[in-house]
Amino acid sequence: MTELPLSPDAGTDAETDGWNALYLAGKWTDQGDRDSISVENPYTREELTTVPAGTPDDVDQAYEAAAAAQEQWADQPPQGRAQVVTAALEFVRDNREAVLELLALEAGSARVKGVAEIQTATGMMQQAASFPFRMDGQQTESIVPGKENTVERVPVGVVGVISPWNFPLHLSMRAVAPAIAAGNGVVLKPASNTPITGGLLLARIFEEAGAPEGLISVVPGSGSEIGDEIAGHDIPRVVAFTGSTPVGLSVAEQAAGNCALPALELGGNNVHVVTDRADVEQAADAGAFGSFLHQGQICISANRHLVHEEVYDEYVDQLAERAASLPTGDPTDEETIIGPIIDESQRDQIIEYIEDTVAEGATLEAGGDHDGLVVEPTVLADADNDMPAACNEHFGPVAPVIPYSSTEEAIELANDTIHGLSGSVHSQDLAQARRIADGIETGMIHINDQPVNDEPHVPFGGMKQSGLGRYNGESILEEVTTTKWISVQREPREYPF
């Protein structure tokens, strides 16, 4: 087996084999009689290690420990909480190359993607380190004579986090770091494909940073086994989920059953609109990046390219040329841009979408084949909105290119989806671009860029069935805190009876 970096030193708490442990109630806990989850390299299919599969009893223990630890943690002065998050940030920065290696081995992350992921994760951590000093209260006037009103911002208590496999470090950290900084406890369930980079690595990071024992637990396991227990437990007050829309709707239902707030970032079917006034070369550069970064396995990637008929052929040619030129293969090779799809089931679904779209009349301009789990960057011309690769979130390196003839048609096509997460518009006429951007029903849209953008201080989230709530900056601080009204009647009050 490959020796994985940054594995925990379990000491006397557990006899682990590398990462083969849970982080439960502040202790590394060995497998015992639990089932195993095989952690495989998606490029070589080598088994890297196994990790224990958490049980419902583990989830109970984790939530109870987080609730107990959170009470004292919330009483810490702001500089104490900020110090832990800052130390966690420094640990990631100091171990950047080891984290990149883990992302390549476990998540199939080419270096360009791994670097971007660490950048977004540390950016969010840097924001979170300031949150203890940003939980401002306010005093307000009262309609009652002699009364003083104070509104405080306080932690919700415990936050449950269910994270995906595509950007495992960042999409876990963007919920975990703000929750801890704001004074909450956390129970994290990472995806089964990436239990280390999406979960156990965060346990190691915050343990090294000095987080109190029990404040954070990481319980790997399949959604079918412990997902409902994580989402539907009566202790968490917020359940943060990133993943598919169907699963997210179930998580929301489970959380709401206990009056917990579901914070959801769900699927996307994002458009990259290229107008008749676009710089086609720049639009093609952006389109290639937006569709092919991390093999298209990004909720905000460009899922559909809507291109004006006047520049359509030129754009298809340029996009296909870029697709064909991208280096594919081993993500540990620094030259690689396109690495593996995460597993066989995802690859097979992508290939099926490509084949069915060609069967319905699309033209294969580039790619379309695969070598193991490496799917070639694929460009499909003559597509329409109803073809499988366009109407579904294909989550692969696939670019269906759909022609349109007017601004109104572009907006109509863009909105013809249940999703509304991200998007982009290219035009040298900014007024034209803004008209289209304003007309598209989406939580985020980028002019003369592509849909894959994430800045730690800017609200991140979608409309329609792409989610509820927002991550980043003040938005995530509001999600993991609540307000408390405290009034003081400083003069005797007269009552009507």
XYZ file of C-alpha atoms in Angstrom:
497
model
C 0.000 0.000 0.000
C 1.013 3.599 -0.574
C 2.218 5.347 2.564
C -0.123 8.288 3.018
C 1.167 11.555 4.490
C -0.064 13.351 7.607
C -1.584 10.222 9.162
C -2.402 10.670 12.865
C -0.185 9.525 15.683
C -2.827 7.706 17.672
C -0.572 7.025 20.639
C -2.358 5.044 23.297
C -5.837 5.918 22.071
C -5.872 3.422 19.215
C -3.692 1.047 17.287
C -4.210 2.491 13.815
C -2.766 1.583 10.464
C -2.123 5.030 9.036
C -5.534 6.634 8.671
C -7.469 3.548 9.770
C -9.365 5.203 12.637
C -12.359 7.315 13.521
C -11.936 10.619 15.273
C -14.652 10.166 17.846
C -15.321 12.523 20.743
C -11.778 13.870 20.561
C -9.940 10.533 20.351
C -8.573 8.456 17.491
C -10.586 5.247 17.783
C -9.601 2.002 16.096
C -11.874 -0.127 13.965
C -12.977 -2.681 16.528
C -15.880 -4.681 15.129
C -16.972 -1.976 12.687
C -17.150 -2.571 8.929
C -14.413 -1.157 6.699
C -14.518 1.437 3.937
C -11.923 0.837 1.224
C -10.129 4.016 0.180
C -8.919 3.652 -3.412
C -6.762 5.702 -5.733
C -9.156 6.581 -8.588
C -6.332 6.545 -11.134
C -4.585 3.249 -10.283
C -7.516 1.633 -8.396
C -4.963 0.650 -5.744
C -6.385 0.348 -2.237
C -4.657 3.087 -0.271
C -6.017 2.101 3.127
C -9.249 1.259 4.872
C -11.117 3.367 7.400
C -13.758 2.246 9.879
C -17.378 2.742 8.887
C -19.161 4.673 11.596
C -22.329 3.350 13.200
C -25.452 5.086 14.509
C -24.051 4.631 18.020
C -20.905 6.468 16.906
C -23.031 9.330 15.619
C -24.861 9.534 18.956
C -21.570 9.596 20.848
C -20.141 12.228 18.533
C -23.132 14.560 18.844
C -23.280 14.159 22.625
C -19.566 14.932 22.951
C -19.875 17.977 20.677
C -22.803 19.320 22.696
C -20.897 18.870 25.964
C -17.688 20.464 24.675
C -19.511 23.321 22.978
C -20.776 24.896 26.182
C -17.285 25.743 27.430
C -16.036 26.528 23.928
C -18.733 29.159 23.446
C -17.574 30.841 26.669
C -14.036 31.241 25.362
C -12.997 34.828 24.636
C -12.964 35.598 20.928
C -9.182 35.563 20.712
C -9.148 31.987 22.010
C -11.430 30.716 19.263
C -9.612 32.779 16.645
C -6.287 31.348 17.777
C -7.422 27.768 17.145
C -8.691 28.550 13.640
C -5.515 30.497 12.853
C -3.371 27.589 14.047
C -5.410 25.258 11.822
C -4.800 27.588 8.866
C -1.066 27.621 9.562
C -0.999 23.809 9.738
C -2.542 23.559 6.267
C -0.123 26.110 4.849
C 2.880 24.416 6.483
C 1.827 21.040 5.072
C 0.665 22.245 1.665
C 2.596 19.665 -0.387
C 1.422 16.773 1.782
C -2.198 17.948 1.440
C -1.759 18.197 -2.339
C -0.459 14.631 -2.381
C -3.450 13.368 -0.398
C -5.863 15.170 -2.732
C -4.157 13.609 -5.770
C -4.089 10.092 -4.336
C -7.570 9.958 -2.828
C -9.645 12.442 -4.857
C -7.882 12.240 -8.239
C -7.044 15.928 -8.078
C -4.606 17.192 -10.686
C -2.204 19.739 -9.245
C -3.969 22.733 -10.792
C -7.182 21.683 -9.059
C -5.463 20.790 -5.792
C -3.774 24.185 -5.631
C -7.116 25.896 -6.273
C -8.788 23.797 -3.583
C -6.192 24.648 -0.942
C -6.490 28.300 -1.913
C -10.264 28.332 -1.411
C -10.079 26.288 1.801
C -7.434 28.488 3.410
C -9.236 31.608 2.238
C -12.347 30.458 4.066
C -10.282 29.607 7.157
C -8.780 33.087 7.099
C -12.273 34.578 6.978
C -13.454 32.283 9.774
C -10.589 33.337 12.043
C -12.139 36.815 12.096
C -15.654 35.599 12.951
C -15.234 35.590 16.756
C -14.695 39.357 16.523
C -17.608 39.883 14.120
C -20.418 38.441 16.240
C -21.679 41.922 16.982
C -24.705 42.614 19.101
C -26.804 45.730 18.968
C -28.924 47.885 21.219
C -32.280 49.059 19.933
C -34.906 51.452 21.162
C -37.992 50.053 22.846
C -41.623 51.011 22.500
C -41.978 50.339 26.243
C -40.903 53.191 28.528
C -37.851 52.367 30.625
C -36.919 49.215 28.692
C -33.482 48.495 27.228
C -33.249 46.078 24.277
C -30.121 44.157 23.369
C -29.816 41.704 20.478
C -26.893 39.307 20.743
C -25.484 36.967 18.089
C -24.792 33.561 19.653
C -23.680 30.144 18.352
C -26.434 27.719 17.419
C -24.809 24.917 19.452
C -23.851 21.962 17.271
C -23.552 21.801 13.478
C -23.792 18.573 11.496
C -21.830 18.581 8.216
C -22.269 16.153 5.305
C -19.688 16.831 2.604
C -19.057 15.520 -0.946
C -16.056 13.930 -2.662
C -15.276 16.383 -5.454
C -13.660 19.215 -3.444
C -13.488 17.323 -0.158
C -11.150 19.550 1.825
C -12.725 22.841 0.831
C -16.371 21.774 0.929
C -15.894 20.342 4.427
C -13.768 23.220 5.680
C -16.138 25.946 4.482
C -18.702 24.679 7.011
C -16.434 23.307 9.752
C -14.123 26.319 10.219
C -16.932 28.921 10.467
C -18.935 26.701 12.807
C -15.994 26.252 15.189
C -14.965 29.896 14.982
C -18.476 31.005 15.905
C -18.461 28.829 19.034
C -20.173 25.639 17.868
C -19.354 21.947 18.076
C -19.196 19.917 14.845
C -19.923 16.382 13.695
C -18.618 15.762 10.175
C -19.569 12.900 7.853
C -17.332 12.944 4.772
C -18.143 11.161 1.522
C -17.197 7.487 1.432
C -14.909 8.075 -1.576
C -12.862 10.690 0.308
C -13.039 9.990 4.049
C -9.497 11.278 4.590
C -9.297 14.573 2.683
C -12.950 15.335 3.399
C -12.946 14.280 7.034
C -10.118 12.681 8.973
C -7.621 15.237 7.680
C -9.767 17.990 9.209
C -9.744 16.116 12.517
C -5.958 16.031 12.365
C -5.801 19.721 11.462
C -7.995 20.885 14.347
C -6.425 18.469 16.824
C -3.016 19.939 15.980
C -4.524 23.419 16.294
C -5.647 22.767 19.869
C -9.407 22.337 19.496
C -10.901 21.095 22.804
C -11.509 17.376 23.146
C -14.916 16.376 21.810
C -15.599 19.649 19.993
C -15.221 17.989 16.586
C -15.829 14.382 15.578
C -15.414 12.793 12.155
C -17.603 9.773 11.432
C -17.062 8.254 7.964
C -19.772 6.026 6.590
C -22.185 5.563 3.738
C -25.209 7.792 3.531
C -27.490 4.763 3.506
C -26.065 3.616 6.855
C -25.658 6.821 8.882
C -26.832 9.683 6.669
C -30.278 9.872 8.244
C -28.717 9.681 11.700
C -26.444 12.647 10.928
C -29.206 14.741 9.323
C -32.113 13.747 11.553
C -30.457 13.712 14.977
C -32.096 15.885 17.611
C -28.865 17.599 18.776
C -27.638 19.641 15.758
C -29.325 22.985 15.160
C -27.870 23.341 11.658
C -27.204 20.583 9.119
C -24.886 21.700 6.305
C -25.062 19.511 3.206
C -23.356 19.742 -0.167
C -24.351 17.229 -2.832
C -27.062 16.213 -5.254
C -30.511 17.766 -5.260
C -32.442 14.514 -4.566
C -30.287 13.664 -1.544
C -30.342 17.269 -0.369
C -34.129 17.329 -0.347
C -34.090 14.260 1.891
C -31.511 15.854 4.206
C -33.656 18.994 4.446
C -36.690 16.930 5.390
C -34.743 15.048 8.064
C -33.268 18.227 9.548
C -36.525 20.147 9.485
C -38.171 17.324 11.422
C -36.151 18.529 14.426
C -36.458 22.241 13.567
C -32.795 22.256 12.528
C -31.820 24.652 9.761
C -30.804 22.899 6.522
C -27.956 24.763 4.803
C -27.885 23.224 1.327
C -25.695 23.643 -1.722
C -27.110 21.274 -4.301
C -26.761 20.451 -7.988
C -26.255 22.787 -10.897
C -26.849 22.875 -14.649
C -24.825 25.974 -15.333
C -24.680 27.841 -18.626
C -21.746 29.511 -20.351
C -23.368 32.029 -22.732
C -21.310 33.249 -25.683
C -22.973 36.174 -27.441
C -22.548 37.492 -30.961
C -20.428 40.304 -29.481
C -18.079 38.047 -27.537
C -14.330 37.791 -27.928
C -14.541 34.190 -29.090
C -10.983 33.307 -28.204
C -11.407 34.503 -24.624
C -14.806 32.824 -24.390
C -13.309 29.506 -25.536
C -10.480 29.798 -23.000
C -13.014 30.400 -20.267
C -15.317 27.648 -21.524
C -12.529 25.071 -21.523
C -11.550 25.948 -17.964
C -15.166 26.037 -16.794
C -16.009 22.625 -18.252
C -12.786 20.654 -17.820
C -11.249 21.715 -14.489
C -11.219 18.627 -12.235
C -12.780 16.603 -15.042
C -15.971 18.669 -14.778
C -16.683 17.206 -11.349
C -17.743 20.559 -9.910
C -21.256 21.674 -9.043
C -20.541 25.096 -10.580
C -18.829 23.860 -13.766
C -20.130 24.843 -17.210
C -22.676 22.132 -17.976
C -24.065 23.765 -21.146
C -22.477 26.172 -23.636
C -25.092 28.443 -25.227
C -23.510 30.091 -28.265
C -24.989 32.644 -30.675
C -25.399 31.217 -34.160
C -23.196 33.946 -35.713
C -20.105 32.771 -33.790
C -21.172 29.161 -33.234
C -18.875 27.356 -35.675
C -15.836 29.404 -34.659
C -16.481 28.751 -30.989
C -16.968 24.992 -31.472
C -13.702 24.754 -33.419
C -11.750 26.644 -30.774
C -13.272 24.756 -27.853
C -12.606 21.397 -29.515
C -9.009 22.412 -30.210
C -8.498 23.266 -26.549
C -10.149 20.052 -25.383
C -7.937 17.903 -27.583
C -4.778 19.607 -26.305
C -5.284 19.018 -22.579
C -2.859 16.504 -20.981
C -4.669 13.554 -19.403
C -3.538 10.837 -17.013
C -1.979 10.467 -13.581
C -2.939 13.388 -11.302
C 0.368 13.076 -9.435
C 2.129 14.137 -12.647
C 2.434 17.914 -12.488
C 1.762 18.211 -16.238
C -1.644 16.498 -16.000
C -4.755 18.636 -16.325
C -7.404 15.916 -16.749
C -7.213 13.171 -14.140
C -9.604 10.327 -13.330
C -13.311 10.331 -12.630
C -13.873 9.375 -8.997
C -15.212 5.839 -9.640
C -16.645 3.451 -12.221
C -20.295 4.281 -11.646
C -19.704 7.985 -12.242
C -17.596 7.243 -15.341
C -20.219 4.911 -16.769
C -22.936 7.519 -16.291
C -20.856 10.152 -18.098
C -20.100 7.823 -21.023
C -23.785 6.933 -21.257
C -24.723 10.616 -21.435
C -22.183 11.148 -24.234
C -23.311 8.112 -26.247
C -27.016 8.880 -25.839
C -26.489 12.517 -26.827
C -24.641 11.477 -30.005
C -27.404 8.962 -30.742
C -29.935 11.807 -30.550
C -28.078 13.820 -33.200
C -25.189 15.650 -31.567
C -21.807 15.684 -33.314
C -18.717 14.501 -31.481
C -16.079 17.203 -32.094
C -13.488 16.068 -29.535
C -13.030 13.279 -27.007
C -15.797 10.827 -26.241
C -13.570 7.922 -25.199
C -11.968 6.891 -21.925
C -8.930 5.032 -20.605
C -9.787 3.416 -17.314
C -11.376 6.178 -15.278
C -9.833 8.969 -17.355
C -12.557 10.359 -19.632
C -11.329 12.461 -22.533
C -12.418 16.125 -22.592
C -15.456 15.948 -24.842
C -17.123 18.572 -27.045
C -20.577 17.856 -28.472
C -21.791 20.199 -31.223
C -25.327 20.441 -32.647
C -26.744 19.797 -29.175
C -30.029 20.992 -27.760
C -31.351 21.562 -24.281
C -33.208 18.246 -24.108
C -30.286 15.965 -24.919
C -29.001 13.820 -22.012
C -25.646 15.586 -21.634
C -27.406 18.955 -21.480
C -30.561 18.398 -19.448
C -28.722 16.408 -16.749
C -25.922 17.521 -14.461
C -23.391 15.239 -16.176
C -20.543 15.940 -13.695
C -17.866 15.078 -16.233
C -15.509 16.697 -18.772
C -18.312 17.175 -21.292
C -19.267 20.362 -23.136
C -22.560 20.261 -25.080
C -22.671 23.336 -27.349
C -26.170 24.640 -28.067
C -26.899 27.358 -30.661
C -29.279 30.259 -30.042
C -30.414 33.206 -32.143
C -31.517 35.987 -29.781
C -30.995 37.326 -26.273
C -34.492 36.234 -25.336
C -33.818 32.689 -26.515
C -30.534 32.535 -24.592
C -32.301 33.517 -21.373
C -35.141 31.056 -22.022
C -32.718 28.193 -22.659
C -30.624 29.078 -19.629
C -33.657 29.036 -17.346
C -35.051 25.773 -18.722
C -33.792 23.734 -15.748
C -34.722 23.024 -12.135
C -31.311 24.361 -11.126
C -29.994 27.875 -10.608
C -26.490 27.758 -9.154
C -23.924 29.573 -11.322
C -23.320 30.741 -14.869
C -21.366 33.055 -17.136
C -21.898 35.413 -20.082
C -19.354 36.641 -22.633
C -19.840 39.897 -24.507
C -17.740 42.954 -25.240
C -20.984 44.911 -24.925
C -21.356 44.982 -21.141
C -24.916 46.290 -21.353
C -25.870 43.255 -23.443
C -24.080 40.923 -21.029
C -25.809 42.494 -18.048
C -29.253 42.103 -19.655
C -28.613 38.391 -20.050
C -27.086 38.021 -16.600
C -30.042 39.783 -15.000
C -32.462 37.520 -16.850
C -30.918 34.210 -15.789
C -32.377 32.688 -12.615
C -29.211 31.809 -10.759
C -27.540 32.588 -7.465
C -24.225 33.529 -9.094
C -23.243 34.656 -12.569
C -19.975 35.990 -13.990
C -19.536 38.319 -16.969
C -16.573 37.660 -19.303
C -15.472 34.758 -17.110
C -16.738 31.229 -16.480
C -18.975 29.721 -13.758
C -16.255 28.246 -11.484
C -15.705 31.087 -9.033
C -15.598 30.994 -5.236
C -14.352 33.869 -3.072
C -14.346 33.466 0.726
C -15.950 36.846 1.444
C -18.687 36.719 -1.234
C -22.026 34.882 -0.729
C -22.048 31.470 -2.442
C -25.281 29.605 -3.170
C -28.096 28.980 -5.586
C -31.719 29.551 -6.501
C -34.500 27.079 -7.307
C -33.449 23.471 -6.563
C -29.777 24.397 -6.262
C -30.015 24.972 -2.551
C -30.998 26.967 0.505
C -28.863 29.522 2.298
C -25.422 30.844 1.491
C -21.819 30.009 2.359
C -18.853 32.381 2.779
C -18.344 35.660 4.611
C -21.164 37.154 6.650
C -23.588 34.707 5.033
C -22.120 31.565 6.604
C -21.657 33.402 9.914
C -25.400 34.027 9.915
C -26.065 30.347 9.141
C -24.062 29.024 12.128
C -25.270 31.623 14.628
C -28.623 32.892 15.779
C -29.878 36.042 17.469
C -31.042 36.331 21.051
C -33.129 39.245 22.310
C -32.431 40.282 25.887
C -34.407 43.131 27.410
C -34.008 44.881 30.749
C -36.905 46.815 32.272
C -35.006 49.540 34.125
C -38.068 51.405 35.396
C -41.288 49.945 36.847
C -43.671 49.124 34.036
C -47.367 49.899 34.133
C -49.556 46.987 33.026
C -53.207 47.232 31.921
C -54.324 44.751 34.595
